[in-house]
């Protein structure tokens, strides 16, 4: 996957308190998870038994919004506040875990849920790793 995340972080003219390559990877994971969750919610809405997927849809949309907001905040470095970064990463870990669990419970019947669960697990792991590095 080609993104502009790494080149943009590389060209940032001031100091960034985090490893830029790892930061870029997390931002890319967040964006990929947001996209997967949005697409999964839409696919769930197209399923015949949509009422059985209400919680999944809601969890998908919450996770997508939290991941997208976290990616945007992690892309900004001027006036950096580690407390905000830690709080967002923690919220993202929680949302990804909840969404991954919910999608996994439907994965046997809906392939889009299996794909989304995988994206959530990967994003949760990346956020957990970055959270351990935030000072």
JSON list of C-alpha atoms in Angstrom, two decimals:
[
{"chain": "A", "resi": 1, "resn": "UNK", "atom": "CA", "xyz": [0.00, 0.00, 0.00]},
{"chain": "A", "resi": 2, "resn": "UNK", "atom": "CA", "xyz": [1.45, 3.33, -1.04]},
{"chain": "A", "resi": 3, "resn": "UNK", "atom": "CA", "xyz": [0.59, 6.28, 1.18]},
{"chain": "A", "resi": 4, "resn": "UNK", "atom": "CA", "xyz": [1.93, 9.77, 1.67]},
{"chain": "A", "resi": 5, "resn": "UNK", "atom": "CA", "xyz": [2.23, 9.31, 5.43]},
{"chain": "A", "resi": 6, "resn": "UNK", "atom": "CA", "xyz": [5.93, 8.42, 5.56]},
{"chain": "A", "resi": 7, "resn": "UNK", "atom": "CA", "xyz": [7.05, 11.11, 3.06]},
{"chain": "A", "resi": 8, "resn": "UNK", "atom": "CA", "xyz": [5.03, 13.75, 4.91]},
{"chain": "A", "resi": 9, "resn": "UNK", "atom": "CA", "xyz": [6.50, 12.79, 8.28]},
{"chain": "A", "resi": 10, "resn": "UNK", "atom": "CA", "xyz": [9.98, 12.69, 6.77]},
{"chain": "A", "resi": 11, "resn": "UNK", "atom": "CA", "xyz": [9.62, 16.26, 5.56]},
{"chain": "A", "resi": 12, "resn": "UNK", "atom": "CA", "xyz": [8.26, 17.68, 8.81]},
{"chain": "A", "resi": 13, "resn": "UNK", "atom": "CA", "xyz": [10.78, 20.46, 9.58]},
{"chain": "A", "resi": 14, "resn": "UNK", "atom": "CA", "xyz": [10.81, 20.24, 13.37]},
{"chain": "A", "resi": 15, "resn": "UNK", "atom": "CA", "xyz": [11.45, 17.50, 15.90]},
{"chain": "A", "resi": 16, "resn": "UNK", "atom": "CA", "xyz": [8.89, 14.72, 16.38]},
{"chain": "A", "resi": 17, "resn": "UNK", "atom": "CA", "xyz": [9.08, 12.95, 19.73]},
{"chain": "A", "resi": 18, "resn": "UNK", "atom": "CA", "xyz": [8.27, 9.55, 18.19]},
{"chain": "A", "resi": 19, "resn": "UNK", "atom": "CA", "xyz": [9.99, 7.28, 15.71]},
{"chain": "A", "resi": 20, "resn": "UNK", "atom": "CA", "xyz": [8.70, 8.58, 12.37]},
{"chain": "A", "resi": 21, "resn": "UNK", "atom": "CA", "xyz": [8.63, 5.19, 10.64]},
{"chain": "A", "resi": 22, "resn": "UNK", "atom": "CA", "xyz": [6.61, 3.58, 13.46]},
{"chain": "A", "resi": 23, "resn": "UNK", "atom": "CA", "xyz": [4.35, 6.62, 13.65]},
{"chain": "A", "resi": 24, "resn": "UNK", "atom": "CA", "xyz": [3.69, 6.39, 9.90]},
{"chain": "A", "resi": 25, "resn": "UNK", "atom": "CA", "xyz": [2.84, 2.70, 10.24]},
{"chain": "A", "resi": 26, "resn": "UNK", "atom": "CA", "xyz": [0.32, 3.42, 12.99]},
{"chain": "A", "resi": 27, "resn": "UNK", "atom": "CA", "xyz": [-1.31, 6.25, 11.04]},
{"chain": "A", "resi": 28, "resn": "UNK", "atom": "CA", "xyz": [-1.62, 3.93, 8.03]},
{"chain": "A", "resi": 29, "resn": "UNK", "atom": "CA", "xyz": [-3.08, 1.16, 10.24]},
{"chain": "A", "resi": 30, "resn": "UNK", "atom": "CA", "xyz": [-5.60, 3.63, 11.67]},
{"chain": "A", "resi": 31, "resn": "UNK", "atom": "CA", "xyz": [-6.68, 4.77, 8.22]},
{"chain": "A", "resi": 32, "resn": "UNK", "atom": "CA", "xyz": [-6.93, 1.19, 6.96]},
{"chain": "A", "resi": 33, "resn": "UNK", "atom": "CA", "xyz": [-9.02, 0.19, 9.97]},
{"chain": "A", "resi": 34, "resn": "UNK", "atom": "CA", "xyz": [-11.33, 3.19, 9.56]},
{"chain": "A", "resi": 35, "resn": "UNK", "atom": "CA", "xyz": [-11.88, 2.23, 5.93]},
{"chain": "A", "resi": 36, "resn": "UNK", "atom": "CA", "xyz": [-12.48, -1.45, 6.75]},
{"chain": "A", "resi": 37, "resn": "UNK", "atom": "CA", "xyz": [-14.95, -0.58, 9.50]},
{"chain": "A", "resi": 38, "resn": "UNK", "atom": "CA", "xyz": [-16.85, 1.84, 7.27]},
{"chain": "A", "resi": 39, "resn": "UNK", "atom": "CA", "xyz": [-17.04, -0.73, 4.48]},
{"chain": "A", "resi": 40, "resn": "UNK", "atom": "CA", "xyz": [-18.08, -3.48, 6.92]},
{"chain": "A", "resi": 41, "resn": "UNK", "atom": "CA", "xyz": [-20.88, -1.33, 8.33]},
{"chain": "A", "resi": 42, "resn": "UNK", "atom": "CA", "xyz": [-22.12, -0.68, 4.81]},
{"chain": "A", "resi": 43, "resn": "UNK", "atom": "CA", "xyz": [-21.92, -4.38, 3.93]},
{"chain": "A", "resi": 44, "resn": "UNK", "atom": "CA", "xyz": [-23.83, -5.26, 7.11]},
{"chain": "A", "resi": 45, "resn": "UNK", "atom": "CA", "xyz": [-26.57, -2.84, 6.05]},
{"chain": "A", "resi": 46, "resn": "UNK", "atom": "CA", "xyz": [-26.92, -4.83, 2.82]},
{"chain": "A", "resi": 47, "resn": "UNK", "atom": "CA", "xyz": [-27.32, -8.19, 4.56]},
{"chain": "A", "resi": 48, "resn": "UNK", "atom": "CA", "xyz": [-30.78, -9.78, 4.68]},
{"chain": "A", "resi": 49, "resn": "UNK", "atom": "CA", "xyz": [-30.63, -10.18, 8.47]},
{"chain": "A", "resi": 50, "resn": "UNK", "atom": "CA", "xyz": [-29.59, -6.57, 9.04]},
{"chain": "A", "resi": 51, "resn": "UNK", "atom": "CA", "xyz": [-31.44, -6.31, 12.36]},
{"chain": "A", "resi": 52, "resn": "UNK", "atom": "CA", "xyz": [-29.16, -9.00, 13.79]},
{"chain": "A", "resi": 53, "resn": "UNK", "atom": "CA", "xyz": [-26.17, -6.84, 12.85]},
{"chain": "A", "resi": 54, "resn": "UNK", "atom": "CA", "xyz": [-27.26, -3.61, 14.56]},
{"chain": "A", "resi": 55, "resn": "UNK", "atom": "CA", "xyz": [-24.58, -3.82, 17.26]},
{"chain": "A", "resi": 56, "resn": "UNK", "atom": "CA", "xyz": [-21.95, -4.69, 14.66]},
{"chain": "A", "resi": 57, "resn": "UNK", "atom": "CA", "xyz": [-22.88, -1.69, 12.52]},
{"chain": "A", "resi": 58, "resn": "UNK", "atom": "CA", "xyz": [-22.78, 0.67, 15.49]},
{"chain": "A", "resi": 59, "resn": "UNK", "atom": "CA", "xyz": [-19.44, -0.74, 16.67]},
{"chain": "A", "resi": 60, "resn": "UNK", "atom": "CA", "xyz": [-18.03, -0.47, 13.14]},
{"chain": "A", "resi": 61, "resn": "UNK", "atom": "CA", "xyz": [-19.03, 3.18, 12.85]},
{"chain": "A", "resi": 62, "resn": "UNK", "atom": "CA", "xyz": [-17.71, 4.07, 16.32]},
{"chain": "A", "resi": 63, "resn": "UNK", "atom": "CA", "xyz": [-14.39, 2.37, 15.58]},
{"chain": "A", "resi": 64, "resn": "UNK", "atom": "CA", "xyz": [-14.12, 4.05, 12.16]},
{"chain": "A", "resi": 65, "resn": "UNK", "atom": "CA", "xyz": [-14.70, 7.50, 13.67]},
{"chain": "A", "resi": 66, "resn": "UNK", "atom": "CA", "xyz": [-12.25, 6.96, 16.53]},
{"chain": "A", "resi": 67, "resn": "UNK", "atom": "CA", "xyz": [-9.56, 5.59, 14.21]},
{"chain": "A", "resi": 68, "resn": "UNK", "atom": "CA", "xyz": [-9.99, 8.44, 11.73]},
{"chain": "A", "resi": 69, "resn": "UNK", "atom": "CA", "xyz": [-9.81, 11.09, 14.46]},
{"chain": "A", "resi": 70, "resn": "UNK", "atom": "CA", "xyz": [-6.74, 9.44, 15.98]},
{"chain": "A", "resi": 71, "resn": "UNK", "atom": "CA", "xyz": [-4.98, 9.32, 12.60]},
{"chain": "A", "resi": 72, "resn": "UNK", "atom": "CA", "xyz": [-5.64, 13.02, 12.07]},
{"chain": "A", "resi": 73, "resn": "UNK", "atom": "CA", "xyz": [-4.36, 14.00, 15.52]},
{"chain": "A", "resi": 74, "resn": "UNK", "atom": "CA", "xyz": [-1.25, 11.80, 15.14]},
{"chain": "A", "resi": 75, "resn": "UNK", "atom": "CA", "xyz": [-0.54, 13.58, 11.85]},
{"chain": "A", "resi": 76, "resn": "UNK", "atom": "CA", "xyz": [-0.18, 16.94, 13.63]},
{"chain": "A", "resi": 77, "resn": "UNK", "atom": "CA", "xyz": [2.94, 17.75, 15.62]},
{"chain": "A", "resi": 78, "resn": "UNK", "atom": "CA", "xyz": [3.00, 21.49, 16.24]},
{"chain": "A", "resi": 79, "resn": "UNK", "atom": "CA", "xyz": [2.10, 22.06, 19.89]},
{"chain": "A", "resi": 80, "resn": "UNK", "atom": "CA", "xyz": [2.20, 18.30, 20.56]},
{"chain": "A", "resi": 81, "resn": "UNK", "atom": "CA", "xyz": [0.42, 17.14, 23.73]},
{"chain": "A", "resi": 82, "resn": "UNK", "atom": "CA", "xyz": [1.36, 13.61, 24.85]},
{"chain": "A", "resi": 83, "resn": "UNK", "atom": "CA", "xyz": [-1.69, 13.43, 27.13]},
{"chain": "A", "resi": 84, "resn": "UNK", "atom": "CA", "xyz": [-4.04, 13.81, 24.15]},
{"chain": "A", "resi": 85, "resn": "UNK", "atom": "CA", "xyz": [-2.08, 11.26, 22.15]},
{"chain": "A", "resi": 86, "resn": "UNK", "atom": "CA", "xyz": [-2.19, 8.74, 25.00]},
{"chain": "A", "resi": 87, "resn": "UNK", "atom": "CA", "xyz": [-5.93, 9.26, 25.51]},
{"chain": "A", "resi": 88, "resn": "UNK", "atom": "CA", "xyz": [-6.72, 8.82, 21.82]},
{"chain": "A", "resi": 89, "resn": "UNK", "atom": "CA", "xyz": [-4.55, 5.74, 21.49]},
{"chain": "A", "resi": 90, "resn": "UNK", "atom": "CA", "xyz": [-6.23, 4.21, 24.55]},
{"chain": "A", "resi": 91, "resn": "UNK", "atom": "CA", "xyz": [-9.67, 4.98, 23.10]},
{"chain": "A", "resi": 92, "resn": "UNK", "atom": "CA", "xyz": [-8.61, 3.48, 19.79]},
{"chain": "A", "resi": 93, "resn": "UNK", "atom": "CA", "xyz": [-7.36, 0.30, 21.48]},
{"chain": "A", "resi": 94, "resn": "UNK", "atom": "CA", "xyz": [-10.72, -0.04, 23.25]},
{"chain": "A", "resi": 95, "resn": "UNK", "atom": "CA", "xyz": [-12.75, 0.61, 20.08]},
{"chain": "A", "resi": 96, "resn": "UNK", "atom": "CA", "xyz": [-10.65, -1.76, 17.98]},
{"chain": "A", "resi": 97, "resn": "UNK", "atom": "CA", "xyz": [-10.92, -4.52, 20.57]},
{"chain": "A", "resi": 98, "resn": "UNK", "atom": "CA", "xyz": [-14.72, -4.11, 20.81]},
{"chain": "A", "resi": 99, "resn": "UNK", "atom": "CA", "xyz": [-15.17, -3.97, 17.05]},
{"chain": "A", "resi": 100, "resn": "UNK", "atom": "CA", "xyz": [-12.78, -6.85, 16.43]},
{"chain": "A", "resi": 101, "resn": "UNK", "atom": "CA", "xyz": [-14.66, -8.99, 18.96]},
{"chain": "A", "resi": 102, "resn": "UNK", "atom": "CA", "xyz": [-18.06, -8.09, 17.52]},
{"chain": "A", "resi": 103, "resn": "UNK", "atom": "CA", "xyz": [-17.00, -8.69, 13.92]},
{"chain": "A", "resi": 104, "resn": "UNK", "atom": "CA", "xyz": [-15.30, -11.96, 14.87]},
{"chain": "A", "resi": 105, "resn": "UNK", "atom": "CA", "xyz": [-18.61, -13.18, 16.25]},
{"chain": "A", "resi": 106, "resn": "UNK", "atom": "CA", "xyz": [-20.13, -12.77, 12.75]},
{"chain": "A", "resi": 107, "resn": "UNK", "atom": "CA", "xyz": [-17.08, -13.85, 10.75]},
{"chain": "A", "resi": 108, "resn": "UNK", "atom": "CA", "xyz": [-18.37, -17.37, 10.14]},
{"chain": "A", "resi": 109, "resn": "UNK", "atom": "CA", "xyz": [-21.38, -16.01, 8.25]},
{"chain": "A", "resi": 110, "resn": "UNK", "atom": "CA", "xyz": [-20.01, -12.77, 6.77]},
{"chain": "A", "resi": 111, "resn": "UNK", "atom": "CA", "xyz": [-16.60, -12.56, 5.14]},
{"chain": "A", "resi": 112, "resn": "UNK", "atom": "CA", "xyz": [-16.61, -8.76, 5.40]},
{"chain": "A", "resi": 113, "resn": "UNK", "atom": "CA", "xyz": [-16.78, -9.15, 9.19]},
{"chain": "A", "resi": 114, "resn": "UNK", "atom": "CA", "xyz": [-13.78, -11.51, 9.13]},
{"chain": "A", "resi": 115, "resn": "UNK", "atom": "CA", "xyz": [-11.76, -8.96, 7.15]},
{"chain": "A", "resi": 116, "resn": "UNK", "atom": "CA", "xyz": [-12.82, -6.15, 9.46]},
{"chain": "A", "resi": 117, "resn": "UNK", "atom": "CA", "xyz": [-11.94, -8.15, 12.57]},
{"chain": "A", "resi": 118, "resn": "UNK", "atom": "CA", "xyz": [-8.46, -8.70, 11.17]},
{"chain": "A", "resi": 119, "resn": "UNK", "atom": "CA", "xyz": [-8.04, -4.97, 10.45]},
{"chain": "A", "resi": 120, "resn": "UNK", "atom": "CA", "xyz": [-9.18, -4.13, 13.97]},
{"chain": "A", "resi": 121, "resn": "UNK", "atom": "CA", "xyz": [-6.75, -6.60, 15.57]},
{"chain": "A", "resi": 122, "resn": "UNK", "atom": "CA", "xyz": [-3.86, -5.23, 13.52]},
{"chain": "A", "resi": 123, "resn": "UNK", "atom": "CA", "xyz": [-4.74, -1.63, 14.38]},
{"chain": "A", "resi": 124, "resn": "UNK", "atom": "CA", "xyz": [-5.19, -2.44, 18.07]},
{"chain": "A", "resi": 125, "resn": "UNK", "atom": "CA", "xyz": [-1.73, -4.00, 18.13]},
{"chain": "A", "resi": 126, "resn": "UNK", "atom": "CA", "xyz": [-0.11, -1.04, 16.35]},
{"chain": "A", "resi": 127, "resn": "UNK", "atom": "CA", "xyz": [-1.78, 1.46, 18.70]},
{"chain": "A", "resi": 128, "resn": "UNK", "atom": "CA", "xyz": [-0.73, -0.57, 21.75]},
{"chain": "A", "resi": 129, "resn": "UNK", "atom": "CA", "xyz": [2.88, -0.55, 20.53]},
{"chain": "A", "resi": 130, "resn": "UNK", "atom": "CA", "xyz": [2.88, 3.22, 19.92]},
{"chain": "A", "resi": 131, "resn": "UNK", "atom": "CA", "xyz": [1.20, 3.91, 23.26]},
{"chain": "A", "resi": 132, "resn": "UNK", "atom": "CA", "xyz": [4.11, 2.20, 25.01]},
{"chain": "A", "resi": 133, "resn": "UNK", "atom": "CA", "xyz": [6.47, 4.68, 23.32]},
{"chain": "A", "resi": 134, "resn": "UNK", "atom": "CA", "xyz": [4.57, 7.93, 24.00]},
{"chain": "A", "resi": 135, "resn": "UNK", "atom": "CA", "xyz": [6.22, 10.14, 26.57]}
]
